[in-house]
Coordinates of C-alpha atoms and ligand atoms in Angstrom, one line a residue:
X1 CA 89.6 -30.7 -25.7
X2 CA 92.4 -32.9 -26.0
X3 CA 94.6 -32.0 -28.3
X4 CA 96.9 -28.7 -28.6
X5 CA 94.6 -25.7 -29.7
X6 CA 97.4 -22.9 -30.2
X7 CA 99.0 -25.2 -32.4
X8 CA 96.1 -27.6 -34.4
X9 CA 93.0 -25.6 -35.6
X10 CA 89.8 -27.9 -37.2
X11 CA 88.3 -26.9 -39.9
X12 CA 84.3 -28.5 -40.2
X13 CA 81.4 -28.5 -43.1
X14 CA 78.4 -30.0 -42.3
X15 CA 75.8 -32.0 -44.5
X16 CA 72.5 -32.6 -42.9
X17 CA 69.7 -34.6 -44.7
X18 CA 66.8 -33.5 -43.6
X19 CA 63.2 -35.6 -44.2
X20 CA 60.6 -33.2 -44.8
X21 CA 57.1 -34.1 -43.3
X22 CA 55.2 -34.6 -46.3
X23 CA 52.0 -37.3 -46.2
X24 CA 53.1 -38.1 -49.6
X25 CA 56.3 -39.2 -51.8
X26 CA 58.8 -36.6 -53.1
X27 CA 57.5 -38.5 -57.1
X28 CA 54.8 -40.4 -56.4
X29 CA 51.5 -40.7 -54.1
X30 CA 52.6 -43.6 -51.8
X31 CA 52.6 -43.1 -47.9
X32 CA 55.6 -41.5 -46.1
X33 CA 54.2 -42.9 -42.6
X34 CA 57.4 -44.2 -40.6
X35 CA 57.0 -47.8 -39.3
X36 CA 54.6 -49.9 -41.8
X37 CA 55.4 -53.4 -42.2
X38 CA 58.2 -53.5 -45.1
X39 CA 57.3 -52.7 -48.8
X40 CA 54.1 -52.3 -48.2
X41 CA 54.7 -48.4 -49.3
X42 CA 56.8 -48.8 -52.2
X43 CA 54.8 -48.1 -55.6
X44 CA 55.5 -48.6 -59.0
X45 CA 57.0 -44.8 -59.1
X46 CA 59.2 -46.2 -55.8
X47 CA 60.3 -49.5 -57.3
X48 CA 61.4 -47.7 -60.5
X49 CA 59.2 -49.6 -62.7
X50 CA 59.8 -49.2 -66.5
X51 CA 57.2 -46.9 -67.8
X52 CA 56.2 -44.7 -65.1
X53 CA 57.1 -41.4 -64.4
X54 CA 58.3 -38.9 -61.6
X55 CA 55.6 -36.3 -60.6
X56 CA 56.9 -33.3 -58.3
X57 CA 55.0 -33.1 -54.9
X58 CA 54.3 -29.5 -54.6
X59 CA 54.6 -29.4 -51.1
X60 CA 57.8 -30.7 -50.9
X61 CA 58.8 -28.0 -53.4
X62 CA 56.8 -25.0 -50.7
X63 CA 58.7 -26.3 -47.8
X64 CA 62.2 -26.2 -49.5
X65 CA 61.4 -23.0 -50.3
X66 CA 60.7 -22.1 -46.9
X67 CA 63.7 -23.1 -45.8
X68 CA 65.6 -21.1 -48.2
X69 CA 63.9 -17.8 -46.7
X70 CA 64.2 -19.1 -43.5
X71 CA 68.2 -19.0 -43.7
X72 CA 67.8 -15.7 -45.7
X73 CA 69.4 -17.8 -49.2
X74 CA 68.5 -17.5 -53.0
X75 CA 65.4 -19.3 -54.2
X76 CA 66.7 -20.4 -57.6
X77 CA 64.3 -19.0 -60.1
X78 CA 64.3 -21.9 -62.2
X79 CA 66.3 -25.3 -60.7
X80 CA 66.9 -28.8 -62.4
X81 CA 66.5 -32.7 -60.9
X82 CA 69.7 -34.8 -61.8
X83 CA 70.4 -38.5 -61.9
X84 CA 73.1 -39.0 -59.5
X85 CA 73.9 -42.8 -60.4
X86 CA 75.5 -45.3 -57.9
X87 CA 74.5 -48.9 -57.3
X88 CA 73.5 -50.0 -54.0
X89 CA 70.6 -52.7 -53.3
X90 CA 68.2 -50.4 -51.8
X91 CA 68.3 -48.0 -54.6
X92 CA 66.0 -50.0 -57.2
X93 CA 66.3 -47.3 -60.2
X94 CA 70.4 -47.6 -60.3
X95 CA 70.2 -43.8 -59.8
X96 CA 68.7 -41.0 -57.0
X97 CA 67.4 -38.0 -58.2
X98 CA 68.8 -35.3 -57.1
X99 CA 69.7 -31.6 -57.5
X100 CA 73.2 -30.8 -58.8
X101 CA 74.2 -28.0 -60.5
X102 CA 71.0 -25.9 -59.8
X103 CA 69.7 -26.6 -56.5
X104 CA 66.4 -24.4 -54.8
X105 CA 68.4 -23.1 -52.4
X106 CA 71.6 -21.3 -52.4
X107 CA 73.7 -18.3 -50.3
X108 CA 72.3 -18.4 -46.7
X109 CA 73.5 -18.5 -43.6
X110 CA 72.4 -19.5 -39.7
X111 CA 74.0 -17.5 -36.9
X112 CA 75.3 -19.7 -33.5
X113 CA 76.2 -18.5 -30.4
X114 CA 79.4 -19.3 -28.8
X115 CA 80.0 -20.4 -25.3
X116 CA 81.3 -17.1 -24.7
X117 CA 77.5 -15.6 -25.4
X118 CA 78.8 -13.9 -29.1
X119 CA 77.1 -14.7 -32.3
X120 CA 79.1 -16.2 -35.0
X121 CA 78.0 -16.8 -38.8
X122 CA 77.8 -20.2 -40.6
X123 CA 77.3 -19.9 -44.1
X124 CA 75.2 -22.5 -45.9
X125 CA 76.2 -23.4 -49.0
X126 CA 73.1 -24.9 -51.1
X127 CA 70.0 -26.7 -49.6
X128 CA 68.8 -29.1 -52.6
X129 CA 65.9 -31.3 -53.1
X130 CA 66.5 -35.5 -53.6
X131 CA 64.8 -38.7 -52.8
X132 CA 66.0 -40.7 -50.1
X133 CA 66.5 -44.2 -50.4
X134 CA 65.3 -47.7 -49.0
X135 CA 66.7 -49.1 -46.0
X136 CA 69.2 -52.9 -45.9
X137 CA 67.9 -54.8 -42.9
X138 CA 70.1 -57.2 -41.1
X139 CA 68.3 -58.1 -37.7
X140 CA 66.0 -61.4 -38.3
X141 CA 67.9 -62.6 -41.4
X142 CA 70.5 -65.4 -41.8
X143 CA 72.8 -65.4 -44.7
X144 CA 70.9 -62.9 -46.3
X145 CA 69.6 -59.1 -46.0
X146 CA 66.3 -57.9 -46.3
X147 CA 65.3 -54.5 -48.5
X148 CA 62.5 -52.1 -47.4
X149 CA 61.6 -49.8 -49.6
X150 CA 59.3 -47.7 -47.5
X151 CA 61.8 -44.9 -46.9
X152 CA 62.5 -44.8 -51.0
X153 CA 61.6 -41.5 -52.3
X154 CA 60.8 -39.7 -49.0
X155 CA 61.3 -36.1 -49.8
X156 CA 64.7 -34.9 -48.7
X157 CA 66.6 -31.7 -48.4
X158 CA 70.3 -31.7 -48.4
X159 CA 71.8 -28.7 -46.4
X160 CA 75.3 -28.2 -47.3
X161 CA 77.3 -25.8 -45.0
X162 CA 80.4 -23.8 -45.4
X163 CA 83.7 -25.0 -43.9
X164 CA 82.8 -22.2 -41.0
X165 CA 83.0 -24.8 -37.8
X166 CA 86.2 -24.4 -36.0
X167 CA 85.3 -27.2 -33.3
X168 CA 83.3 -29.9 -32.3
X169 CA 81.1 -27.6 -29.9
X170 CA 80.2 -24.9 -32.6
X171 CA 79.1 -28.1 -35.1
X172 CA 76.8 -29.1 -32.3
X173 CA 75.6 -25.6 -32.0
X174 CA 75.0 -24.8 -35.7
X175 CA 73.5 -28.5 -35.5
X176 CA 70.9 -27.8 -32.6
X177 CA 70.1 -24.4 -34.2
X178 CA 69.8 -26.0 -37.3
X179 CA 67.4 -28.8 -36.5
X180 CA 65.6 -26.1 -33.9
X181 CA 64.7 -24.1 -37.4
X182 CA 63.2 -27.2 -39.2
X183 CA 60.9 -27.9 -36.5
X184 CA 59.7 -24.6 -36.2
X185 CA 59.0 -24.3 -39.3
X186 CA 57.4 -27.7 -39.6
X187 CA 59.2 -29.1 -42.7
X188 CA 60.3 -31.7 -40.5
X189 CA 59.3 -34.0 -37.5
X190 CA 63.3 -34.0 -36.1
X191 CA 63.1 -37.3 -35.0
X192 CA 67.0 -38.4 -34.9
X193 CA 66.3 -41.8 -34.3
X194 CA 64.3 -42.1 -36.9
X195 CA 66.6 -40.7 -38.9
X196 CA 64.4 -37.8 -40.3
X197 CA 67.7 -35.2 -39.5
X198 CA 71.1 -36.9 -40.0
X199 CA 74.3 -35.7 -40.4
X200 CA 77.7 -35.9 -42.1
X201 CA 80.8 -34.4 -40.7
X202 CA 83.5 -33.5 -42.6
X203 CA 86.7 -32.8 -41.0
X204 CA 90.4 -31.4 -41.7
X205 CA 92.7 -30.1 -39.6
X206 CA 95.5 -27.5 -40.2
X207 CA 98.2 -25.9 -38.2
X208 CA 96.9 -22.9 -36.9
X209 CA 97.9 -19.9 -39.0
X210 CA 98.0 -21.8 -42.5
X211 CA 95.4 -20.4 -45.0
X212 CA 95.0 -23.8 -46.8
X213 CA 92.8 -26.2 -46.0
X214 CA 93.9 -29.4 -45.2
X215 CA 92.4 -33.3 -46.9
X216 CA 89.1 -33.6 -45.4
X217 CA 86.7 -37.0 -44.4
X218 CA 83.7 -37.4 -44.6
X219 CA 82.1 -39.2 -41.2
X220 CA 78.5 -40.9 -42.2
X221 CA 74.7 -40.3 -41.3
X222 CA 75.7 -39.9 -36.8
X223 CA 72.4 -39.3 -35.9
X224 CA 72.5 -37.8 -32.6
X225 CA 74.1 -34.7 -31.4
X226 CA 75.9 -36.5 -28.6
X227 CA 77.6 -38.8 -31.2
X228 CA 78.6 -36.0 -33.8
X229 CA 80.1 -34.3 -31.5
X230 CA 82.1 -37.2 -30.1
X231 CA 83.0 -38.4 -34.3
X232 CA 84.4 -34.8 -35.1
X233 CA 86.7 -34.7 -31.2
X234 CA 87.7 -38.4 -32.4
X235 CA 88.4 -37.7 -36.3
X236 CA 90.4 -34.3 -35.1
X237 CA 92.9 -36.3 -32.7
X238 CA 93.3 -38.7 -35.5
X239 CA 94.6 -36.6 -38.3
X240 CA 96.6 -34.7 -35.8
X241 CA 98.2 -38.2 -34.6
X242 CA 98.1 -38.9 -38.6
X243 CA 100.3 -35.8 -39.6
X244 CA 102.7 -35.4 -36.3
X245 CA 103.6 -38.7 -37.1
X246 CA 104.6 -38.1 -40.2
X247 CA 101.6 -39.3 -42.3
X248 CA 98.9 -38.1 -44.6
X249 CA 95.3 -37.7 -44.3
X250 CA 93.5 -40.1 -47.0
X251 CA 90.4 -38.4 -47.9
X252 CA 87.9 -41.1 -47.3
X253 CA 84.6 -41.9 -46.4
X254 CA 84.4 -43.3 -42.5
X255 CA 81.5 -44.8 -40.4
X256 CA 81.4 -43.6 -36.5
X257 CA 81.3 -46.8 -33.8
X258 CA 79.1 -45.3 -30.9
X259 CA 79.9 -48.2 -29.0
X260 CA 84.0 -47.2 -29.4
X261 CA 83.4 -43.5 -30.1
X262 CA 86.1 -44.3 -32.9
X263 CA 85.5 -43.6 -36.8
X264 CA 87.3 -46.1 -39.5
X265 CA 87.6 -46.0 -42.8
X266 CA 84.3 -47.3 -45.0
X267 CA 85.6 -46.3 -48.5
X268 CA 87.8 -43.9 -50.2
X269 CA 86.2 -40.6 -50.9
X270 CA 84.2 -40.7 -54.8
X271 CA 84.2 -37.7 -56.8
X272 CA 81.5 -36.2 -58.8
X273 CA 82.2 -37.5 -61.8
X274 CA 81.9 -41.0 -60.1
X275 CA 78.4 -40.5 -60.1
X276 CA 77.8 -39.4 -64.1
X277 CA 75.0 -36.5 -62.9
X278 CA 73.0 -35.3 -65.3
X279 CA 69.3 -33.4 -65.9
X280 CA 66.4 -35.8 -65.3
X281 CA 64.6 -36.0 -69.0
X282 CA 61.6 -37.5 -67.0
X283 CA 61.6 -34.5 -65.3
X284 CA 60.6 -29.9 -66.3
X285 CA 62.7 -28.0 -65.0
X286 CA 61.2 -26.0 -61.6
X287 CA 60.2 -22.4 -62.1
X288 CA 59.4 -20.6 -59.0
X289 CA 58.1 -17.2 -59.1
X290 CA 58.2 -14.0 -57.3
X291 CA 54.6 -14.2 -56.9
X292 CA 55.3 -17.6 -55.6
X293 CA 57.7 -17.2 -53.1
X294 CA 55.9 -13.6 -51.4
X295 CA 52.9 -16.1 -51.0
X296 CA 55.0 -18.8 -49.4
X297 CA 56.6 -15.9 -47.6
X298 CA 53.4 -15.0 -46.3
X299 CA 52.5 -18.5 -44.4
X300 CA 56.0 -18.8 -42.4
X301 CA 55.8 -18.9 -38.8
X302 CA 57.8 -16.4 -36.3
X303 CA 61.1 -18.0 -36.2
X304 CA 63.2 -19.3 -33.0
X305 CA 65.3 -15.9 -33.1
X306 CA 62.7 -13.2 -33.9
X307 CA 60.2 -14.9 -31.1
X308 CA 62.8 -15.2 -28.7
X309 CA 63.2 -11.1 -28.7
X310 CA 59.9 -10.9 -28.9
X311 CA 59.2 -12.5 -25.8
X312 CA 62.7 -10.2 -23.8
X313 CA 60.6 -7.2 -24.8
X314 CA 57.1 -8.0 -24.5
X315 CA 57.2 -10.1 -21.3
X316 CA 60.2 -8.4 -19.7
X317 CA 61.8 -12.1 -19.9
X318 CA 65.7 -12.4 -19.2
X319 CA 67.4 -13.6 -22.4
X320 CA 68.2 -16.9 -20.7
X321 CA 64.1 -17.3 -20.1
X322 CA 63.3 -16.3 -23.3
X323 CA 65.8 -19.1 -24.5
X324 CA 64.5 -21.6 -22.9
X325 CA 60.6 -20.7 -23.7
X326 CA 61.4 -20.7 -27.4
X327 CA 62.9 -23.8 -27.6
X328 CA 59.9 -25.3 -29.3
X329 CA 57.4 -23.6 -30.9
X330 CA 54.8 -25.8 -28.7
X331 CA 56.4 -24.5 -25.8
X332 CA 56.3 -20.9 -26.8
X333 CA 52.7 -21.8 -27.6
X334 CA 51.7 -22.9 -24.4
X335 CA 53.7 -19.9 -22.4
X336 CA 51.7 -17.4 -23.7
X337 CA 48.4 -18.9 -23.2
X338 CA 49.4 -19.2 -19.5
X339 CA 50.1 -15.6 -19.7
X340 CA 46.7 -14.6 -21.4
X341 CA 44.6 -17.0 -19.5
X342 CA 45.9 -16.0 -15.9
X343 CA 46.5 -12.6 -16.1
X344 CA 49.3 -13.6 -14.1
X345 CA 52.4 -11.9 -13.7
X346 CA 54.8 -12.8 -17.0
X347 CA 57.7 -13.6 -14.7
X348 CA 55.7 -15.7 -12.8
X349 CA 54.1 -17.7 -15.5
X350 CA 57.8 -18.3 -17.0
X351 CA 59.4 -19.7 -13.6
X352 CA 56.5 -22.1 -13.7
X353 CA 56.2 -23.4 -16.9
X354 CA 60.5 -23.4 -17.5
X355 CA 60.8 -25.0 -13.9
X356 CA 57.8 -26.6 -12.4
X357 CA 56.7 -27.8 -15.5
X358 CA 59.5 -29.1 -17.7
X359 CA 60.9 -30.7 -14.7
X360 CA 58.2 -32.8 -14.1
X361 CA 57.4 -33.6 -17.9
X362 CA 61.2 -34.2 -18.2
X363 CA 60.5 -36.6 -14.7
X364 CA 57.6 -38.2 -16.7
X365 CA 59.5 -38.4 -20.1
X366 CA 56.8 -36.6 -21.4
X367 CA 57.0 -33.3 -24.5
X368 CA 54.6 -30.1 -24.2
X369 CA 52.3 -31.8 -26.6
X370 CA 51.6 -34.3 -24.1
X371 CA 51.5 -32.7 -20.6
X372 CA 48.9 -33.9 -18.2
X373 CA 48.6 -30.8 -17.0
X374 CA 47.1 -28.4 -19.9
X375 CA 48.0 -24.4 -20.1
X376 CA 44.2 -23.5 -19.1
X377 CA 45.0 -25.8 -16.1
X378 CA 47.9 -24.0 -15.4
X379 CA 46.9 -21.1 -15.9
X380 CA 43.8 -21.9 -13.5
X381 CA 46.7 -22.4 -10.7
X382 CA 48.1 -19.1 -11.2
X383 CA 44.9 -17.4 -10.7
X384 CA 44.7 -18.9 -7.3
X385 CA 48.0 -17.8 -6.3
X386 CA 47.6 -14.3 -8.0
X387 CA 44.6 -13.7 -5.6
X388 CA 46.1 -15.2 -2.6
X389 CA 43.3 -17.8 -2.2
X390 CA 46.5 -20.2 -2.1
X391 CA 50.1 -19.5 -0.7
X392 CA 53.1 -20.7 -2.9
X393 CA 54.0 -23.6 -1.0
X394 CA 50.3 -24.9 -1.3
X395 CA 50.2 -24.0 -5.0
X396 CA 53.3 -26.6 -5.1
X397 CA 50.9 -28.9 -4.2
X398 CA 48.1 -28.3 -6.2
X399 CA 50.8 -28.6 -9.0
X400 CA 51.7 -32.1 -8.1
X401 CA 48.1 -33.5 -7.4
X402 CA 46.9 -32.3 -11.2
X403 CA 50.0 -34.0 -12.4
X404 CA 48.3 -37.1 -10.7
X405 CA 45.5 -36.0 -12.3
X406 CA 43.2 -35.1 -9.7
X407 CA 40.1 -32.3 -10.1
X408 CA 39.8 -33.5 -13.6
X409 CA 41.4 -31.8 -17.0
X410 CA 39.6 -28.7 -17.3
X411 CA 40.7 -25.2 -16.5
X412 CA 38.5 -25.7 -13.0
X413 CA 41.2 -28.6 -11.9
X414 CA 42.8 -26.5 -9.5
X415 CA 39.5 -24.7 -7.9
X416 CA 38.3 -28.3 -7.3
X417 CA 41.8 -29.3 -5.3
X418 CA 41.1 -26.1 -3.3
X419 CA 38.0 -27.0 -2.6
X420 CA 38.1 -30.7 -2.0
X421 CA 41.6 -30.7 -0.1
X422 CA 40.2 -27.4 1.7
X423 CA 43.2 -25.5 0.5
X424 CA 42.0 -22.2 1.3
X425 CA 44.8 -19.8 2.5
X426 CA 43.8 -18.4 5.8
X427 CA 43.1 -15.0 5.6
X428 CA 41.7 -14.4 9.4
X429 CA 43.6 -13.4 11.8
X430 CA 42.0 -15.2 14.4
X431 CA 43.1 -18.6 13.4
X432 CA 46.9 -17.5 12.8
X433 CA 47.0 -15.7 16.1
X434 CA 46.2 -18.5 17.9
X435 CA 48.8 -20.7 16.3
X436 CA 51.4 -18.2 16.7
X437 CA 50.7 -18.1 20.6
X438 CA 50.8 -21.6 20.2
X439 CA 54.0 -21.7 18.9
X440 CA 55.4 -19.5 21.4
X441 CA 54.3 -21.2 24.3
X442 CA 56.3 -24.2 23.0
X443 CA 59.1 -22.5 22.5
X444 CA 60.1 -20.7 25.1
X445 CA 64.2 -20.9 25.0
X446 CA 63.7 -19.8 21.3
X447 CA 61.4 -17.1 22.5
X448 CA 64.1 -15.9 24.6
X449 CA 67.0 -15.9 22.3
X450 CA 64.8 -14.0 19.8
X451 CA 63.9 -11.3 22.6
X452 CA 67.9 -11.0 23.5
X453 CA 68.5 -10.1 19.7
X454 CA 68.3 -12.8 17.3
X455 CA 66.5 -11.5 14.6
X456 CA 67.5 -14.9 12.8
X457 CA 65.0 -17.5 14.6
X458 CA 62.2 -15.1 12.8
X459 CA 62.2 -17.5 10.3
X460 CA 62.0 -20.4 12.4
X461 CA 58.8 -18.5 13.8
X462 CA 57.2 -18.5 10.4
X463 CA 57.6 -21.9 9.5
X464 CA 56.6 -23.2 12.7
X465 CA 53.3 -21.2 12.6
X466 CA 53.6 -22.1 8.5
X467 CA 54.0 -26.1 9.6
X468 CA 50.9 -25.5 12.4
X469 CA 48.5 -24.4 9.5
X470 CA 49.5 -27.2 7.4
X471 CA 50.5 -24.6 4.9
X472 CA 47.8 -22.5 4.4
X473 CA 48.4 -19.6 6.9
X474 CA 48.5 -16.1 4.6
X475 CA 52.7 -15.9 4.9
X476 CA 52.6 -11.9 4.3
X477 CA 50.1 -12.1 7.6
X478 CA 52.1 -14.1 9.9
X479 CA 55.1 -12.3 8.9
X480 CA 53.5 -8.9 10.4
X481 CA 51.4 -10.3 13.3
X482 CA 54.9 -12.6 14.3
X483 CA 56.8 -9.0 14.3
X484 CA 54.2 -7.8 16.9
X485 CA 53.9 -10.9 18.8
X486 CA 57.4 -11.9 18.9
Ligands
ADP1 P1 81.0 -33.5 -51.6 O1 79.8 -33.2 -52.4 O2 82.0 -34.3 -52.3 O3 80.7 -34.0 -50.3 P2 81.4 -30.6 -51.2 O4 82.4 -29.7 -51.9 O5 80.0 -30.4 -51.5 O6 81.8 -32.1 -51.4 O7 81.6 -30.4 -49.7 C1 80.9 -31.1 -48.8 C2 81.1 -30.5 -47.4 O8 82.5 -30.5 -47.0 C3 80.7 -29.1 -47.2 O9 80.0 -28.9 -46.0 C4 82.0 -28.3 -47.1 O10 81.9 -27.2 -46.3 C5 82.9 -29.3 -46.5 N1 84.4 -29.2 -46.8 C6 84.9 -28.9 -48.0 N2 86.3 -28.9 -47.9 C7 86.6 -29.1 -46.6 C8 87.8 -29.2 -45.8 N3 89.0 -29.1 -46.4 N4 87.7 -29.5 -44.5 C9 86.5 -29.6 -43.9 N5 85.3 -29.5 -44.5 C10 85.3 -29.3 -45.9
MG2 MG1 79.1 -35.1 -49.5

């Protein structure tokens, strides 16, 4: 951190726009699918067409809702669309319905954990429902700028949090936490690039011990967690420069440079009452009942926190483990069928799907969706090593020639490598014996030295007799029969 933190504390809200994965329009039946060629998903409901009406999508109403029990919040009873009215070329209506003054969702909370391994609270203000809006493109026009209105009316949720963030690193936190939630939960795909979870930072500072806050801005739509945190270290050295030297803080509206890792200033900071809200006539208000929310209750999926305990107690999983095997529900997913398949130790199954696994999948820039290598296959492995047919170095092996996808996509793949590589872990004594008096008869000063006390050149032994079997020597056997030998 570069500036003085016993004498500047930051104070941080977060607004995150969140798409929600619905096939259809928040108001209308046309597409949501990301990437069609331009306007072609923009009906007469999207173009704002005099004469047609706004129709609620019902699922985009279920997985606000979801959300709102998710963070633990108040699902308003009854809330109300508003016109929020500002005029900008990809907007075609001159207005974006919103929520305002009643939105779905309102009181929760998401807890982080600090660096330091506590738990800290950020409280989320509201979570409301509103259409996004089209998209300006510049790339391929001269002189003039394109309008897609594909993206105009995708259902959004706006979740507004409490000024809890003290620093750049807990906004990331809540952030990842955040955006971990919406996956699970599958409101939304999470795709920052294509802009289906973006943020907006706003950021004060204050000298520590003052109970005010200080003039906030608001940093645009950063839409990575890398770059939000780099806009909120920038905008905090700013206003610290800003107020040592004797300035004020302008609340404004700035755009982050990721190319500079600077903010400026894009437009001073409107108000509410810019925007002249008021109730949608075209639209009822939305009543949501108890009836209605214990049923929605009823289809959410174990969430990220309540999984990840799940998974310390009934696999005997470290917390770190567990962390890492929850990340992704998919992930989670594919752990546990591992463990159910093999029958394989718990442990075991998590050290190779958090390290064999994700390494090479992060190798091949691959998610757990798309692994070459399926949980039955794995699992097929782990047998193998479970009942010794294979050693661990060998199952290594096996590993990396069903990544290369040899012995086929089934849960057999690993049986065939075995058997077609002729894998089989020697067993006999025989065969070992011979290579240990092998080795021993080529290393004689070795030999010695071991004889005359050094216990150390044991493990030279083993992997000699190892390297002599190409692997596939019983290690627990040549272990005890190098003891006697030796
Ligand atoms: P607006 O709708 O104008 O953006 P809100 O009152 O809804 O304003 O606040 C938006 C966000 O700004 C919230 O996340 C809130 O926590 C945060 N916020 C409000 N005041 C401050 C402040 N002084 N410093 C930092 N963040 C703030
Ligand atoms: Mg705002």
């Amino acid at each position: 951190m570069a500036y003085d933190t016993s004498t500047w504390e930051a104070v941080i809200g977060l607004e995150v726009h969140c798409q929600l994965l619905t096939k259809s329009k928040i108001f209308s039946g046309a597409s949501t699918t990301y990437g069609a060629a331009p306007n072609t998903q923009a009906d007469a409901v999207t173009l704002g067409l005099p004469g047609v009406l706004p129709v609620l999508n019902a699922t985009a109403l279920e997985m606000a809702v979801k959300f709102g029990l998710a963070i633990d919040a108040q699902i308003a009873e009854r809330c109300v669309f508003a016109r929020k009215h500002y005029f900008y070329p990809d907007l075609p209506k001159g207005y974006q319905i919103s929520q305002y003054e009643l939105p779905i969702v309102a009181k929760g909370h998401l807890d982080i954990e600090l660096p330091g391994g506590e738990t800290k609270r950020i409280g989320i203000t509201r979570a409301h429902m509103e259409e996004d809006a089209g998209k300006s493109l510049h790339e391929g026009f001269v002189g003039t700028t394109g309008i897609d209105l594909n993206r105009a009316g995708t259902p959004l949720i706006e979740i507004v949090s409490e000024p809890d963030i003290r620093s750049a690193a807990e906004a990331v936190a809540y952030l990842k936490k955040l955006h971990q939630l919406v996956v699970y939960l599958g409101i939304c795909d999470g795709n920052m690039q294509e802009g289906s979870f973006r943020c907006d930072a706003n950021v004060s500072v204050r000298r520590k011990g003052e109970t005010k806050f200080g003039t906030r801005t608001e940093t645009k739509n950063v839409n990575s967690f890398r770059f939000v945190e780099k806009a909120i270290e920038y905008e905090i050295e700013r206003q610290i420069e800003v107020i040592e030297s004797g300035g004020k803080v302008v609340q404004e509206t700035r755009l982050f440079n990721p190319d500079t890792g600077e903010t400026r200033a894009m437009r001073s900071k409107e108000e509410a009452m810019d925007y002249r809200y008021f109730p949608d006539p075209d639209l009822l208000p939305v009543v949501v009942g108890t009836a209605e929310i214990e049923r929605i209750r009823a289809t959410m999926p174990e969430l990220p926190e309540a999984k990840k305990t799940r998974f310390m107690t009934q696999y005997g999983l470290s917390k770190y483990d567990a962390t890492v095997l929850t990340g992704e529900a998919a992930l989670a997913d594919y752990y546990e069928a591992v463990v159910k398949t093999s029958g394989a130790d718990a442990k075991l199954c998590a050290n190779w799907v958090s390290g064999d696994l994700l390494g090479a999948l992060n190798k091949l820039g691959k998610d757990i969706g798309s692994s070459p290598v399926s949980a039955a296959m794995l699992a097929g492995l782990l047998v193998r090593l479970a009942d010794k047919t294979i050693s661990g170095k060998i199952a290594k092996d096996v590993f990396e020639a069903m990544l290369a996808g040899e012995g086929g996509s089934d849960a057999s793949a690993a049986d065939a490598i075995i058997k077609a590589r002729g894998l089989v872990q020697i067993t006999d004594e025989g065969p070992i014996l011979k290579a240990i008096e092998d080795v021993m008869a080529k290393n004689p000063q070795q030999l010695a030295d071991y004889r005359a006390g050094k216990d150390k050149l044991l493990g030279f032994f083993v992997g000699q007799v190892m390297k002599a079997t190409q692997g596939k020597a019983n290690p627990d056997l040549v272990n005890k029969l190098l003891k006697e030998k030796l």
